[in-house]
Coordinates of C-alpha atoms and ligand atoms in Angstrom, one line a residue:
M6 CA 5.7 -3.9 -26.3
Y7 CA 6.4 -0.3 -25.3
P8 CA 4.5 1.9 -22.9
Q9 CA 3.8 4.5 -25.6
D10 CA 1.8 1.9 -27.5
Y11 CA -0.5 1.3 -24.6
N12 CA -3.0 3.1 -22.4
I13 CA -4.8 1.6 -19.5
W14 CA -8.1 2.4 -21.0
S15 CA -7.4 0.3 -24.1
V16 CA -7.1 -2.7 -21.7
L17 CA -9.9 -1.8 -19.3
K18 CA -12.6 -0.8 -21.7
N19 CA -13.1 -4.5 -22.4
C20 CA -13.4 -5.3 -18.7
I21 CA -16.2 -3.1 -17.4
G22 CA -17.9 -5.0 -14.6
K23 CA -15.3 -7.7 -14.3
E24 CA -13.5 -8.5 -11.1
L25 CA -10.3 -6.7 -11.8
S26 CA -8.0 -9.1 -10.1
K27 CA -8.9 -11.7 -12.7
I28 CA -7.8 -9.5 -15.6
T29 CA -4.3 -10.2 -16.9
M30 CA -2.7 -6.9 -17.7
P31 CA 0.2 -6.4 -20.1
V32 CA 3.5 -6.3 -18.2
V33 CA 4.1 -2.7 -19.3
F34 CA 1.8 -1.6 -16.5
N35 CA 3.7 -3.5 -13.9
E36 CA 6.4 -2.4 -11.5
P37 CA 9.2 -4.9 -10.7
L38 CA 7.8 -5.9 -7.3
S39 CA 5.3 -8.4 -6.1
F40 CA 2.4 -7.2 -4.0
L41 CA 3.9 -9.0 -1.0
Q42 CA 6.9 -6.7 -1.4
R43 CA 4.6 -3.7 -1.7
L44 CA 3.0 -4.7 1.6
T45 CA 6.4 -4.9 3.1
E46 CA 6.7 -1.2 2.4
Y47 CA 4.4 -0.6 5.3
M48 CA 7.5 -1.3 7.4
E49 CA 9.7 1.6 6.2
Y50 CA 9.0 3.6 9.4
A51 CA 8.9 0.6 11.8
H52 CA 11.0 2.5 14.3
L53 CA 7.8 4.4 15.2
L54 CA 6.4 1.1 16.7
R55 CA 9.5 0.7 18.8
L56 CA 9.1 4.3 20.0
A57 CA 5.4 3.7 20.7
S58 CA 6.3 0.6 22.8
Q59 CA 8.7 2.7 24.8
Q60 CA 6.2 5.4 25.8
P61 CA 4.9 5.4 29.4
N62 CA 1.3 6.4 28.6
P63 CA -1.3 5.2 26.3
I64 CA -1.9 8.6 24.6
S65 CA 1.7 9.0 23.4
R66 CA 1.7 5.3 22.4
M67 CA -1.4 6.1 20.3
Q68 CA 0.4 9.1 18.7
Y69 CA 3.2 6.9 17.5
V70 CA 0.8 4.2 16.3
I71 CA -1.0 6.8 14.3
G72 CA 2.3 8.0 12.9
F73 CA 3.1 4.4 11.9
A74 CA -0.3 3.7 10.3
V75 CA -0.1 6.9 8.2
S76 CA 3.6 6.5 7.3
A77 CA 2.8 3.0 6.0
L78 CA 1.0 4.6 3.1
A79 CA 3.6 7.2 2.2
S80 CA 5.5 5.1 -0.3
N81 CA 2.3 4.9 -2.4
W82 CA 2.6 8.5 -3.5
E83 CA 2.9 8.7 -7.3
R84 CA 3.4 4.9 -7.5
L85 CA 1.2 4.0 -10.4
G86 CA 2.8 0.7 -11.6
K87 CA 0.8 -2.4 -10.8
P88 CA 2.7 -4.8 -8.5
F89 CA 2.8 -8.4 -9.7
N90 CA -0.1 -10.6 -8.3
P91 CA 1.6 -13.0 -5.9
L92 CA 1.3 -16.7 -6.8
L93 CA -0.5 -18.9 -4.3
G94 CA 2.1 -19.9 -1.7
E95 CA 4.5 -17.2 -2.7
T96 CA 6.4 -15.7 0.3
F97 CA 8.5 -12.7 1.0
E98 CA 10.7 -12.2 4.1
L99 CA 12.9 -9.3 5.2
E100 CA 15.0 -8.6 8.2
R101 CA 16.2 -5.2 9.1
E102 CA 17.4 -3.4 12.2
E103 CA 14.0 -2.3 13.3
F104 CA 11.9 -5.3 12.2
R105 CA 11.5 -8.6 10.6
I106 CA 8.6 -9.6 8.5
I107 CA 7.2 -12.6 6.6
C108 CA 4.4 -12.4 4.1
E109 CA 2.6 -15.1 2.3
Q110 CA -0.1 -15.3 -0.4
V111 CA -2.7 -17.4 1.2
S112 CA -5.5 -17.2 -1.4
H113 CA -5.5 -16.6 -5.1
H114 CA -9.2 -16.0 -5.8
P115 CA -9.9 -13.7 -4.0
P116 CA -6.3 -12.6 -3.6
I117 CA -5.4 -12.4 0.1
S118 CA -1.9 -11.7 1.4
A119 CA -1.1 -12.3 5.1
F120 CA 1.8 -10.9 7.0
H121 CA 3.5 -11.1 10.4
A122 CA 6.1 -8.6 11.5
E123 CA 7.9 -8.1 14.9
H124 CA 10.8 -6.6 16.6
E125 CA 12.3 -8.4 19.6
D126 CA 9.7 -8.4 22.3
D127 CA 8.7 -4.8 21.7
W128 CA 5.9 -5.2 19.2
T129 CA 4.2 -7.5 16.7
F130 CA 2.2 -6.3 13.6
H131 CA 0.1 -8.7 11.7
G132 CA -2.9 -9.0 9.5
S133 CA -4.1 -9.8 6.0
I134 CA -5.0 -7.6 3.0
H135 CA -7.5 -8.5 0.4
P136 CA -7.4 -5.7 -2.2
K137 CA -10.8 -5.3 -3.8
L138 CA -10.7 -3.3 -7.0
K139 CA -13.8 -1.6 -8.3
Y140 CA -13.8 0.0 -11.6
W141 CA -16.0 3.0 -12.1
G142 CA -15.0 4.2 -15.6
K143 CA -12.9 7.2 -15.0
T144 CA -11.5 5.9 -11.7
V145 CA -10.5 2.7 -10.1
E146 CA -11.3 2.3 -6.4
I147 CA -9.2 -0.1 -4.4
Q148 CA -10.5 -1.2 -1.0
P149 CA -7.8 -2.9 1.0
K150 CA -10.1 -5.2 3.0
G151 CA -8.8 -6.7 6.1
T152 CA -7.8 -5.6 9.6
V153 CA -4.3 -5.1 10.8
T154 CA -3.2 -5.4 14.5
V155 CA -0.3 -4.0 16.5
E156 CA 0.4 -5.6 19.8
F157 CA 2.8 -4.5 22.6
P158 CA 3.2 -7.8 24.5
K159 CA 5.0 -6.4 27.5
L160 CA 2.1 -3.9 28.0
N161 CA -0.7 -6.3 27.1
E162 CA -2.0 -3.9 24.6
A163 CA -3.5 -4.4 21.1
Y164 CA -4.5 -1.8 18.5
T165 CA -6.4 -2.5 15.3
W166 CA -7.4 -0.6 12.2
S167 CA -8.3 -1.0 8.6
N168 CA -6.6 0.8 5.7
V169 CA -8.5 3.5 3.8
Q170 CA -9.4 3.1 0.1
C171 CA -7.2 4.2 -2.7
C172 CA -8.5 5.9 -5.8
V173 CA -6.7 5.9 -9.1
H174 CA -7.9 8.7 -11.4
N175 CA -7.8 9.5 -15.1
I176 CA -8.1 5.9 -16.3
I177 CA -9.7 7.0 -19.6
V178 CA -7.8 10.1 -20.4
G179 CA -5.1 12.3 -18.9
K180 CA -2.3 11.4 -16.5
L181 CA -2.9 8.8 -13.8
W182 CA -2.9 10.0 -10.2
M183 CA -3.8 8.5 -6.9
E184 CA -5.3 9.6 -3.6
Q185 CA -6.1 7.8 -0.4
C186 CA -9.5 8.7 1.1
G187 CA -11.9 7.7 3.8
N188 CA -11.9 7.2 7.5
M189 CA -9.6 5.2 9.6
E190 CA -10.3 4.3 13.2
I191 CA -7.4 3.1 15.3
I192 CA -8.7 1.4 18.5
N193 CA -6.7 0.6 21.6
H194 CA -8.7 -2.4 22.8
S195 CA -7.0 -2.4 26.2
T196 CA -7.7 1.2 27.3
G197 CA -10.6 2.2 25.0
H198 CA -8.6 5.1 23.5
R199 CA -9.5 5.7 19.8
A200 CA -8.1 7.8 17.0
H201 CA -10.4 8.9 14.2
L202 CA -8.6 10.0 11.1
T203 CA -10.0 11.3 7.9
F204 CA -8.1 11.1 4.7
K205 CA -9.5 13.9 2.6
T206 CA -10.2 14.0 -1.1
A207 CA -8.4 16.7 -3.0
G208 CA -11.4 19.0 -2.9
S209 CA -11.9 22.3 -4.7
N210 CA -8.6 24.0 -5.7
N211 CA -6.9 20.8 -4.4
K212 CA -6.6 22.5 -1.1
D213 CA -7.0 19.2 0.8
L214 CA -4.9 17.1 -1.5
H215 CA -3.4 14.2 0.5
R216 CA -4.5 15.8 3.8
V217 CA -5.2 13.8 6.9
E218 CA -7.0 15.1 9.9
G219 CA -8.4 13.7 13.1
Y220 CA -8.3 13.4 16.8
I221 CA -7.5 11.0 19.7
C222 CA -10.2 10.5 22.2
D223 CA -10.5 8.6 25.4
E224 CA -13.0 5.9 26.3
D225 CA -15.6 8.6 27.2
K226 CA -15.2 10.1 23.7
Q227 CA -13.4 13.2 25.1
K228 CA -11.2 14.7 22.4
L229 CA -7.7 14.9 23.8
F230 CA -5.4 15.5 20.8
F231 CA -5.7 16.9 17.3
I232 CA -3.9 15.2 14.5
Y233 CA -3.0 16.7 11.2
G234 CA -0.7 16.4 8.2
K235 CA -0.5 14.7 4.8
W236 CA 0.0 11.0 4.2
T237 CA 2.7 11.9 1.7
E238 CA 4.7 14.2 4.0
F239 CA 4.2 14.4 7.7
I240 CA 2.0 13.9 10.7
K241 CA 1.8 16.3 13.6
C242 CA -0.3 16.5 16.8
T243 CA -1.2 19.0 19.4
E244 CA -3.5 19.2 22.4
Y245 CA -7.1 19.6 21.3
V246 CA -7.5 22.9 23.1
N247 CA -4.6 24.4 21.1
Y248 CA -6.5 23.4 17.9
E249 CA -9.7 25.1 19.1
E250 CA -7.7 28.2 20.1
Y251 CA -6.1 28.2 16.7
C252 CA -9.5 27.9 14.9
K253 CA -10.9 30.9 16.9
E254 CA -7.9 33.0 16.0
C255 CA -8.2 32.1 12.4
S256 CA -11.8 33.0 12.1
Q257 CA -11.2 36.3 13.8
K258 CA -8.3 37.1 11.4
S259 CA -10.2 36.2 8.3
K260 CA -13.1 38.4 9.4
K261 CA -10.7 41.4 9.6
E262 CA -9.0 40.6 6.4
E263 CA -12.0 39.7 4.3
P264 CA -12.2 42.9 2.1
R265 CA -8.6 42.5 1.0
S266 CA -8.3 38.8 0.2
K267 CA -9.5 36.7 -2.7
S268 CA -6.8 37.8 -5.1
P269 CA -5.1 34.8 -6.6
N270 CA -1.8 35.8 -5.1
D271 CA -3.3 35.2 -1.6
S272 CA -3.7 31.6 -2.3
P273 CA -1.3 30.0 0.1
C274 CA -0.2 27.5 -2.6
H275 CA 0.6 30.1 -5.1
A276 CA 4.3 30.4 -4.5
S277 CA 4.9 26.7 -4.7
K278 CA 3.0 26.1 -7.9
K279 CA 5.8 27.3 -10.2
V280 CA 8.5 25.4 -8.4
L281 CA 6.4 22.2 -8.4
Q282 CA 5.6 22.7 -12.1
K283 CA 9.3 22.8 -12.7
L284 CA 10.0 19.8 -10.6
N285 CA 7.3 17.8 -12.3
S286 CA 8.6 18.6 -15.7
L287 CA 12.0 17.3 -14.6
K288 CA 10.6 13.9 -13.6
V289 CA 10.7 11.3 -16.2
S290 CA 8.1 8.7 -15.4
P291 CA 7.8 5.5 -17.3
F292 CA 4.1 6.2 -17.3
K293 CA 4.4 9.7 -18.7
S294 CA 4.5 8.3 -22.2
I295 CA 1.3 6.3 -21.8
S296 CA -1.0 8.6 -23.7
V297 CA -4.3 8.2 -25.2
Q298 CA -4.2 7.1 -28.8
G299 CA -7.0 7.4 -31.3
S300 CA -8.5 4.1 -30.2
V301 CA -11.1 5.3 -27.7
D302 CA -13.7 6.0 -30.3
D303 CA -16.6 4.2 -28.7
V304 CA -16.8 6.4 -25.6
N305 CA -17.8 9.9 -24.8
L306 CA -14.5 11.4 -23.7
P307 CA -14.6 13.7 -20.7
E308 CA -12.4 16.7 -20.5
A309 CA -8.8 15.7 -19.9
S310 CA -8.0 16.6 -16.3
D311 CA -4.6 17.1 -15.0
V312 CA -2.8 15.6 -12.1
P313 CA -3.5 17.9 -9.2
R314 CA -0.4 19.6 -7.9
S315 CA 0.6 19.3 -4.3
D316 CA 0.5 22.6 -2.4
S317 CA 3.2 21.7 0.0
T318 CA 3.9 25.3 1.2
Y319 CA 0.3 25.5 2.5
S320 CA 0.4 23.5 5.6
M321 CA -1.4 24.4 8.7
D322 CA 1.0 25.0 11.5
I323 CA -0.6 25.1 14.9
P324 CA 1.5 26.4 17.8
N325 CA 2.8 23.8 20.3
S326 CA 2.6 20.9 17.8
I327 CA 5.0 18.1 17.7
T328 CA 6.0 16.2 14.6
I329 CA 5.4 12.5 15.0
W330 CA 6.5 11.5 11.5
Q331 CA 8.3 13.1 8.6
V332 CA 8.7 11.4 5.2
K333 CA 12.2 10.7 3.8
P334 CA 12.8 12.4 0.5
R335 CA 12.7 10.1 -2.6
P336 CA 16.1 9.3 -4.2
L337 CA 17.2 11.6 -7.0
H338 CA 16.4 9.3 -9.8
S339 CA 13.2 7.9 -8.4
G340 CA 11.3 9.4 -11.4
D341 CA 13.4 7.2 -13.8
Y342 CA 12.6 4.1 -11.8
Y343 CA 8.9 3.6 -11.2
Q344 CA 8.9 6.4 -8.5
F345 CA 10.5 4.0 -6.1
T346 CA 11.6 5.0 -2.6
E347 CA 15.0 3.9 -1.5
F348 CA 13.4 1.3 0.6
A349 CA 11.4 -0.1 -2.4
M350 CA 14.6 -0.2 -4.5
S351 CA 16.2 -2.5 -1.9
L352 CA 13.5 -5.1 -1.9
N353 CA 14.7 -7.2 -4.8
E354 CA 18.3 -7.2 -3.5
M355 CA 19.8 -10.6 -2.7
E356 CA 21.6 -9.8 0.5
Q357 CA 24.7 -11.6 1.6
D358 CA 24.3 -15.4 1.8
M359 CA 20.6 -15.0 1.2
E360 CA 20.4 -17.7 -1.4
K361 CA 21.4 -20.2 1.3
Y362 CA 18.4 -19.7 3.5
L363 CA 15.8 -18.1 1.3
C364 CA 12.5 -20.0 0.7
P365 CA 12.3 -21.3 -2.8
T366 CA 8.9 -19.5 -3.0
D367 CA 10.4 -16.0 -2.3
S368 CA 9.4 -13.2 -4.5
R369 CA 13.0 -12.3 -5.2
L370 CA 13.3 -15.6 -7.1
R371 CA 10.4 -14.8 -9.5
P372 CA 11.9 -14.8 -13.0
D373 CA 9.2 -12.4 -14.5
I374 CA 9.9 -9.7 -11.8
R375 CA 13.6 -10.1 -12.3
K376 CA 13.4 -9.7 -16.0
L377 CA 11.3 -6.6 -15.7
E378 CA 13.9 -5.2 -13.2
Q379 CA 16.6 -5.8 -15.8
G380 CA 14.5 -4.0 -18.4
D381 CA 13.7 -7.1 -20.5
M382 CA 10.1 -6.3 -21.2
D383 CA 9.5 -9.2 -23.6
G384 CA 11.2 -11.8 -21.3
A385 CA 9.2 -10.5 -18.4
A386 CA 6.0 -10.9 -20.4
S387 CA 6.7 -14.4 -21.5
E388 CA 7.7 -15.5 -18.0
K389 CA 4.6 -13.9 -16.5
T390 CA 2.4 -15.8 -19.0
R391 CA 4.3 -19.1 -18.2
L392 CA 3.9 -18.7 -14.4
E393 CA 0.2 -17.8 -14.7
E394 CA -0.3 -20.9 -16.9
K395 CA 1.5 -23.0 -14.4
Q396 CA -0.5 -21.7 -11.6
R397 CA -3.8 -22.5 -13.4
C398 CA -2.6 -26.1 -13.9
A399 CA -1.7 -26.5 -10.3
N400 CA -5.1 -25.1 -9.2
K401 CA -6.9 -27.5 -11.6
Y402 CA -5.0 -30.4 -10.2
R403 CA -5.6 -29.5 -6.6
K404 CA -9.3 -29.0 -7.4
S405 CA -9.7 -32.4 -9.2
K406 CA -7.9 -34.2 -6.4
K407 CA -10.2 -32.6 -3.8
E408 CA -13.3 -33.6 -5.7
M409 CA -12.1 -37.1 -6.3
S410 CA -11.3 -37.8 -2.7
G411 CA -14.7 -36.3 -1.7
H412 CA -16.4 -38.8 -3.9
Q413 CA -14.4 -41.8 -2.8
N414 CA -14.8 -41.3 0.9
G415 CA -18.2 -39.6 1.0
S416 CA -16.5 -36.8 2.8
N417 CA -14.4 -33.9 1.9
M418 CA -11.0 -35.0 3.1
I419 CA -9.1 -31.8 3.3
S420 CA -6.1 -33.7 4.6
T421 CA -5.8 -35.6 1.3
L422 CA -3.5 -32.9 0.1
S423 CA -1.3 -31.2 2.7
L424 CA 1.6 -28.9 2.6
N425 CA 4.6 -29.8 4.6
R426 CA 5.8 -26.4 5.7
K427 CA 9.3 -27.7 6.6
T428 CA 10.2 -29.4 3.4
G429 CA 7.9 -27.5 1.1
F430 CA 6.4 -30.7 -0.2
I431 CA 2.8 -31.1 -1.1
L432 CA 1.8 -34.5 0.3
E433 CA -1.0 -36.7 -0.9
N434 CA -2.6 -39.1 1.5
T435 CA -3.7 -41.9 -0.8
G436 CA -5.2 -43.9 2.1
L437 CA -3.8 -46.7 4.2
D438 CA -1.1 -44.4 5.4
N439 CA 0.3 -44.4 1.9
I440 CA 1.7 -40.9 1.4
K441 CA 2.9 -39.7 -1.9
I442 CA 4.8 -36.6 -2.7
I443 CA 3.1 -34.8 -5.6
Q444 CA 4.9 -31.6 -6.1
T445 CA 7.5 -29.6 -4.3
F446 CA 6.6 -26.3 -2.8
S447 CA 9.5 -24.8 -4.7
E448 CA 7.8 -25.5 -8.0
I449 CA 5.5 -22.5 -8.0
F450 CA 8.0 -20.5 -10.2
Ligands
LIG527 C1 -2.6 1.0 -1.2 C2 -2.4 0.9 0.3 C3 -3.3 -0.2 0.9 C4 -3.0 -1.5 0.3 C5 -3.0 -1.4 -1.2 C6 -3.7 -2.3 -1.9 C7 -3.7 -2.4 -3.4 C8 -2.7 -1.5 -4.1 C9 -2.7 -0.1 -3.4 C10 -2.3 -0.3 -1.9 C11 -1.9 0.9 -4.1 C12 -2.3 1.1 -5.6 C13 -2.2 -0.3 -6.3 C14 -3.1 -1.2 -5.5 C15 -3.3 -2.4 -6.5 C16 -3.2 -1.8 -7.9 C17 -2.9 -0.4 -7.7 C18 -0.8 -0.8 -6.3 C19 -0.8 -0.6 -1.8 C20 -2.0 0.1 -8.9 C21 -1.7 1.6 -8.8 C22 -2.5 -0.3 -10.2 C23 -3.4 0.6 -10.9 C24 -3.8 0.0 -12.2 C25 -5.2 0.3 -12.5 C26 -5.3 1.6 -13.1 C27 -5.8 -0.7 -13.4 O1 -3.2 -0.2 2.3

């Protein structure tokens, strides 16, 4: 199996209307990470939460929480490989200077991943994500359902928000690309402050590509700060009056300049286009070679549309703004390796002495992911099939056990099967205090 022999459409055209999480995709579309690891990427800029917790007033705390919420999405830029679906009970844990996190797959159908992260007694960050994929022909829409919460225990403060939806374009023809769009509302439940952020769609001329804009308001809906930036690059903020002033100046200027403008050279993104074109051509993506073959005969092909280019030189710069968050550049060879960030590249690493304390359910121990990481596509594919088969068996067994106990006792005895968290054993209560060990927790791989 080689990427050039496949295109996503050749798989998906048979799946219109199906729940996408149930479709098994060939491993060539995967990236060597589990979805639990992909969620852990939310934590790359966790220092922003520590900074937030150190701020004396709720508005500057909100600014850093916004920075964190947006920065959490940055690693998704250009990442079009599908992470592996976690197996039920799979875990991933990571400890770094600024945080520690534990994630667990708590449901398989629908797929739900839960996580809890913290740093000393500064903050906690927890929640669950249930990615719902909707397939609309040319695009796949992914709604990451679930609410996430940040708490500052010393301040008795809690913030919540939900992530915006993610659209993957050019499923049928052309090169895949992704944008995040929709509204995000971050609520400080203790003070009533709110942040309203809009993740914009690329829009005409792609002038709003990846752009995020919004404001912070108090409990009386008074707008206090203006927030702007791109989820792929930076987030800045300024007092709302500065923004209003800036808008006034802009409209006056454009009135004066109107007769002169409209030549293509005036487009603010013009200068960067060539540079970006060059950069893009240098990047070797494993997905570049996924091109449409002659097999899409039974559909009406739309025009092949290109991946919109980012216009990074065109960024609004409002006087008296501060930068809350700035993205780290991707490593040099990111394009040769699934567009990973440096942080993503570190997630499969076995750190020193890790094998001694790691849970046997940890994503790092998944043989299919490991094989893909080593470039063994066929090995990865057969391991993936084996694990999926094994999981189906385990599910069937669990289900039949539950049904049986329900019949025998006239009640649905959930306690019949229980998982001992400490030992990782699945225990079966066969009645009369007779407890039998069925399967070890470690056997999910
Ligand atoms: C985006 C950020 C959200 C959480 C989230 C949920 C599902 C992820 C999505 C993120 C990024 C894109 C994603 C998706 C699942 C599948 C999809 C990884 C992390 C990839 C690009 C697969 C595309 C394959 C289709 C074209 C079939 O907060």
